[in-house]
Amino acid sequence: GGAEVCDGLDNDCNGERDELEECGCDLVSIATPDVHSYHGPTWGAWMQDPLETLGPDLVWKMEAFDNRTLVVRYPSISDMATGSSETYQYLSYGYDGTGHVVYDGYLYYNQAYGSTIQKVDLETMTAVDSLYIPDAGYRNTYSYDWGGYSDIDLAVDEEGLWVIYATAANSGRLVLSKIDVDTFSITDTWNTGSDNKNSIGNAFMICGKLYATDTYGSSSTTVDFKFDPLTGEESNPGISISNPGGYNSSIDYNFLEQKLYSWDDGQQQTYDLTF
Ligand code: CA
């Protein structure tokens, strides 16, 4: 498996669990990020749909983290950078945190004041389904180290949709669940032996494996936790990652671009990856 190369949609990470080991998408290094734009508050998230269901290049931006309802859509990253051609759209239920994802034309986010995930059709901005995450902390019970109601962090990779959170039953360490987007239900859950989520910077999924960073704030930190749900193996990969803004409030993987997207003290940036 190690000789294979990640090439986006054509790789072997196609959701067949017995092929996970063959995908060869183990993260090796993370480049210094490219800063695409700088605006908005310290905290937020910006996303592109790896399936480009509503068209190529579209960007969705969600500022701050506290029961907001505004979703700003841009035709492209360059439009986001210049602040042009934006469309303002509003959610029926506010969001907490910065763990939102866009996947196959839908927005998934943590509804404010609880542990429910909302699924919203981004064409109509209609809430089409919701999913309760049992025992998940919310509203800074088990946030990442910067706070910001970042307890419930969604992630999308070649395998589909995941949710990363923490529970009292797992002593505040990371818990990972796989979500079937069609039935909108949890199909598997894994308790990890990570650090307490309150002392973790952020987490993301790449090719069916969970990665977590040590801290949100220092300009130079590491991905110091990796968990493979297929084997249960945990390790410290010791991969360097920089937070140039000093306040990295969201990090997530886009498997079409094969980059990490982040919002770091108002900087909208991407990191090139080596596998
Ligand atoms: Ca994340």
Coordinates of C-alpha atoms and ligand atoms in Angstrom, one line a residue:
G1 CA 0.0 0.0 0.0
G2 CA 2.8 2.5 0.8
A3 CA 3.9 2.8 -2.8
E4 CA 0.5 4.0 -4.0
V5 CA -0.1 7.7 -4.4
C6 CA -3.1 9.8 -3.3
D7 CA -4.6 11.2 -6.4
G8 CA -7.9 12.6 -5.1
L9 CA -11.1 11.0 -6.4
D10 CA -9.2 8.2 -8.2
N11 CA -7.4 6.8 -5.2
D12 CA -8.4 3.6 -3.5
C13 CA -10.0 5.3 -0.5
N14 CA -13.5 4.5 -1.8
G15 CA -15.3 3.6 1.3
E16 CA -14.6 -0.1 1.2
R17 CA -13.2 -0.6 4.7
D18 CA -11.1 -3.6 3.7
E19 CA -9.3 -1.5 1.2
L20 CA -8.3 1.2 3.6
E21 CA -4.9 -0.2 4.1
E22 CA -4.3 -0.1 0.4
C23 CA -4.9 3.6 -0.1
G24 CA -1.4 4.7 0.8
C25 CA -2.7 8.1 2.0
D26 CA -0.6 8.3 5.1
L27 CA 0.2 11.9 5.8
V28 CA 4.0 12.6 5.7
S29 CA 4.4 16.4 5.9
I30 CA 2.4 19.7 5.9
A31 CA 3.8 22.7 4.0
T32 CA 3.7 26.3 5.2
P33 CA 0.2 27.6 4.4
D34 CA -0.8 29.8 1.5
V35 CA -2.9 32.7 2.8
H36 CA -5.7 33.4 0.3
S37 CA -7.5 36.2 2.1
Y38 CA -7.5 38.1 5.4
H39 CA -10.8 39.3 6.7
G40 CA -13.5 38.7 9.3
P41 CA -13.0 38.0 13.0
T42 CA -10.3 35.9 14.7
W43 CA -12.5 32.7 14.5
G44 CA -14.4 31.0 11.7
A45 CA -14.4 28.4 9.0
W46 CA -14.4 28.4 5.2
M47 CA -15.2 25.4 3.0
Q48 CA -15.4 24.0 -0.5
D49 CA -17.4 21.0 -1.5
P50 CA -14.9 18.2 -2.5
L51 CA -17.7 16.8 -4.8
E52 CA -18.4 20.2 -6.4
T53 CA -22.1 19.2 -6.4
L54 CA -23.4 22.8 -6.9
G55 CA -20.6 23.7 -9.3
P56 CA -16.9 24.1 -9.2
D57 CA -14.9 26.7 -7.2
L58 CA -17.7 27.7 -4.8
V59 CA -16.7 28.8 -1.3
W60 CA -18.8 29.0 1.8
K61 CA -17.7 31.1 4.8
M62 CA -19.1 31.1 8.3
E63 CA -17.6 33.7 10.7
A64 CA -17.3 33.4 14.5
F65 CA -18.8 30.5 16.6
D66 CA -21.6 31.6 18.8
N67 CA -25.2 30.8 17.6
R68 CA -24.7 32.6 14.3
T69 CA -27.0 32.0 11.3
L70 CA -25.2 33.8 8.4
V71 CA -23.5 31.7 5.6
V72 CA -21.7 33.7 3.0
R73 CA -21.2 32.1 -0.4
Y74 CA -18.6 33.2 -3.0
P75 CA -18.2 32.0 -6.6
S76 CA -14.5 31.4 -6.0
I77 CA -11.6 31.8 -3.6
S78 CA -10.4 34.9 -5.5
D79 CA -13.9 36.4 -5.0
M80 CA -13.6 35.7 -1.3
A81 CA -10.2 37.4 -1.3
T82 CA -11.6 40.6 -2.9
G83 CA -14.9 40.4 -1.0
S84 CA -16.9 40.5 -4.3
S85 CA -20.0 38.7 -5.7
E86 CA -21.0 37.3 -2.3
T87 CA -24.4 35.9 -1.5
Y88 CA -25.8 36.2 2.1
Q89 CA -27.8 33.2 3.2
Y90 CA -29.3 32.4 6.6
L91 CA -29.8 29.2 8.6
S92 CA -33.0 28.3 10.4
Y93 CA -31.0 27.2 13.4
G94 CA -27.8 28.9 14.7
Y95 CA -24.4 27.2 14.7
D96 CA -21.9 26.7 17.5
G97 CA -18.2 26.3 16.9
T98 CA -16.2 26.1 13.7
G99 CA -16.5 22.4 12.8
H100 CA -18.8 22.8 9.8
V101 CA -18.3 20.9 6.6
V102 CA -19.8 21.1 3.0
Y103 CA -20.3 17.8 1.3
D104 CA -22.3 16.8 -1.8
G105 CA -24.3 20.0 -1.8
Y106 CA -25.2 19.9 1.9
L107 CA -23.9 21.9 4.9
Y108 CA -23.4 19.9 8.2
Y109 CA -23.0 21.8 11.4
N110 CA -23.4 21.7 15.2
Q111 CA -26.7 23.3 16.1
A112 CA -26.2 25.9 18.9
Y113 CA -26.8 24.9 22.6
G114 CA -26.7 21.1 22.1
S115 CA -25.1 18.1 20.5
T116 CA -27.3 17.9 17.4
I117 CA -25.9 18.0 13.8
Q118 CA -28.1 19.8 11.3
K119 CA -28.0 18.9 7.6
V120 CA -28.9 21.8 5.3
D121 CA -29.6 21.8 1.5
L122 CA -27.3 24.6 0.3
E123 CA -29.4 25.2 -2.8
T124 CA -32.5 26.0 -0.8
M125 CA -31.0 26.6 2.6
T126 CA -33.6 24.2 4.0
A127 CA -32.8 22.1 7.1
V128 CA -33.5 18.6 5.8
D129 CA -32.5 16.3 8.6
S130 CA -30.8 16.3 12.1
L131 CA -28.8 13.8 14.0
Y132 CA -28.3 13.7 17.8
I133 CA -24.7 12.7 18.9
P134 CA -25.2 10.8 22.2
D135 CA -23.2 12.0 25.2
A136 CA -21.2 14.5 23.2
G137 CA -20.0 17.5 25.1
Y138 CA -21.1 20.9 23.8
R139 CA -20.7 24.7 24.6
N140 CA -17.1 24.4 25.9
T141 CA -17.5 21.2 27.9
Y142 CA -15.0 19.5 25.6
S143 CA -13.9 22.2 23.2
Y144 CA -10.5 22.4 21.6
D145 CA -7.9 24.4 23.6
W146 CA -9.1 27.8 22.2
G147 CA -12.7 27.3 23.4
G148 CA -15.2 28.8 21.0
Y149 CA -17.8 26.1 21.5
S150 CA -15.6 23.9 19.3
D151 CA -16.7 20.7 21.0
I152 CA -18.3 19.0 17.9
D153 CA -16.0 19.0 14.9
L154 CA -17.3 17.5 11.6
A155 CA -14.8 16.2 9.0
V156 CA -15.1 14.8 5.4
D157 CA -12.5 12.6 3.7
E158 CA -12.4 10.0 1.0
E159 CA -14.5 7.8 3.3
G160 CA -17.3 10.3 3.7
L161 CA -18.6 12.1 6.8
W162 CA -17.2 11.8 10.3
V163 CA -17.8 13.6 13.6
I164 CA -15.0 14.2 16.2
Y165 CA -16.1 15.0 19.8
A166 CA -15.5 13.9 23.4
T167 CA -17.6 12.3 26.1
A168 CA -17.4 12.0 29.9
A169 CA -17.4 8.2 29.4
N170 CA -14.1 8.5 27.5
S171 CA -12.7 11.0 30.1
G172 CA -12.8 13.9 27.7
R173 CA -10.5 12.2 25.1
L174 CA -11.4 12.2 21.4
V175 CA -14.3 10.1 20.2
L176 CA -14.8 9.4 16.5
S177 CA -18.0 8.4 14.8
K178 CA -18.7 7.6 11.2
I179 CA -21.9 9.0 9.8
D180 CA -23.9 7.5 6.9
V181 CA -25.1 10.6 5.0
D182 CA -28.0 8.8 3.3
T183 CA -29.6 7.4 6.4
F184 CA -28.1 10.3 8.4
S185 CA -27.1 8.0 11.3
I186 CA -24.0 6.9 13.2
T187 CA -22.7 3.6 11.9
D188 CA -19.6 3.2 14.1
T189 CA -18.0 4.9 17.1
W190 CA -14.4 4.7 18.5
N191 CA -13.1 5.9 21.8
T192 CA -9.5 7.0 21.5
G193 CA -6.7 7.4 24.0
S194 CA -5.8 10.9 22.9
D195 CA -5.0 13.8 25.2
N196 CA -8.0 15.5 26.7
K197 CA -9.8 17.4 23.9
N198 CA -9.5 20.6 25.9
S199 CA -5.7 20.5 25.3
I200 CA -5.9 19.7 21.6
G201 CA -5.6 22.3 18.8
N202 CA -7.8 20.8 16.2
A203 CA -8.4 17.5 14.4
F204 CA -9.2 16.3 10.9
M205 CA -9.6 13.1 8.9
I206 CA -7.5 12.0 5.9
C207 CA -8.2 8.8 4.1
G208 CA -10.0 7.2 7.1
K209 CA -7.4 8.2 9.7
L210 CA -7.8 10.8 12.4
Y211 CA -5.1 13.4 13.0
A212 CA -4.9 16.0 15.8
T213 CA -2.6 19.0 16.4
D214 CA -1.0 19.9 19.8
T215 CA -2.2 23.5 20.0
Y216 CA -4.0 26.3 18.2
G217 CA -1.8 29.1 19.2
S218 CA 2.0 28.7 18.7
S219 CA 3.4 29.6 15.3
S220 CA 5.0 26.2 15.2
T221 CA 3.4 23.0 16.5
T222 CA 2.9 19.4 15.5
V223 CA 0.4 16.8 14.6
D224 CA 1.0 14.7 17.6
F225 CA -1.8 12.2 17.5
K226 CA -3.0 9.8 14.8
F227 CA -5.7 7.1 15.2
D228 CA -6.6 4.4 12.7
P229 CA -10.1 3.2 13.3
L230 CA -9.5 0.2 11.1
T231 CA -6.7 -1.2 13.3
G232 CA -7.2 0.7 16.5
E233 CA -3.5 1.8 16.3
E234 CA -2.6 5.1 17.9
S235 CA 0.7 6.9 17.3
N236 CA 2.5 10.3 17.5
P237 CA 3.5 11.1 13.9
G238 CA 5.3 14.3 14.9
I239 CA 4.4 16.2 11.8
S240 CA 5.2 19.9 11.9
I241 CA 2.4 22.3 11.2
S242 CA 2.5 26.1 11.6
N243 CA -0.2 28.5 12.9
P244 CA 1.2 31.7 11.3
G245 CA -1.7 33.8 12.6
G246 CA -1.3 32.4 16.1
Y247 CA -5.0 31.5 16.5
N248 CA -6.0 28.5 14.3
S249 CA -9.7 28.1 15.0
S250 CA -10.5 25.5 12.3
I251 CA -8.6 22.9 10.3
D252 CA -10.1 20.5 7.9
Y253 CA -9.2 18.4 4.9
N254 CA -10.5 18.7 1.4
F255 CA -9.9 15.5 -0.5
L256 CA -10.5 17.0 -4.0
E257 CA -7.8 19.6 -3.5
Q258 CA -5.9 17.3 -1.1
K259 CA -5.2 20.3 1.1
L260 CA -6.0 21.4 4.7
Y261 CA -8.2 24.4 4.9
S262 CA -8.0 26.6 8.0
W263 CA -9.0 29.9 9.5
D264 CA -6.1 31.3 11.6
D265 CA -6.7 34.7 13.2
G266 CA -8.9 35.9 10.3
Q267 CA -6.6 34.4 7.7
Q268 CA -8.2 32.0 5.2
Q269 CA -5.4 29.6 4.3
T270 CA -4.6 26.2 2.8
Y271 CA -1.8 23.8 3.5
D272 CA -0.3 21.6 0.8
L273 CA 0.2 18.0 1.9
T274 CA 2.8 15.3 1.2
F275 CA 1.7 11.7 1.3
Ligands
CA1 CA -11.4 20.1 12.2

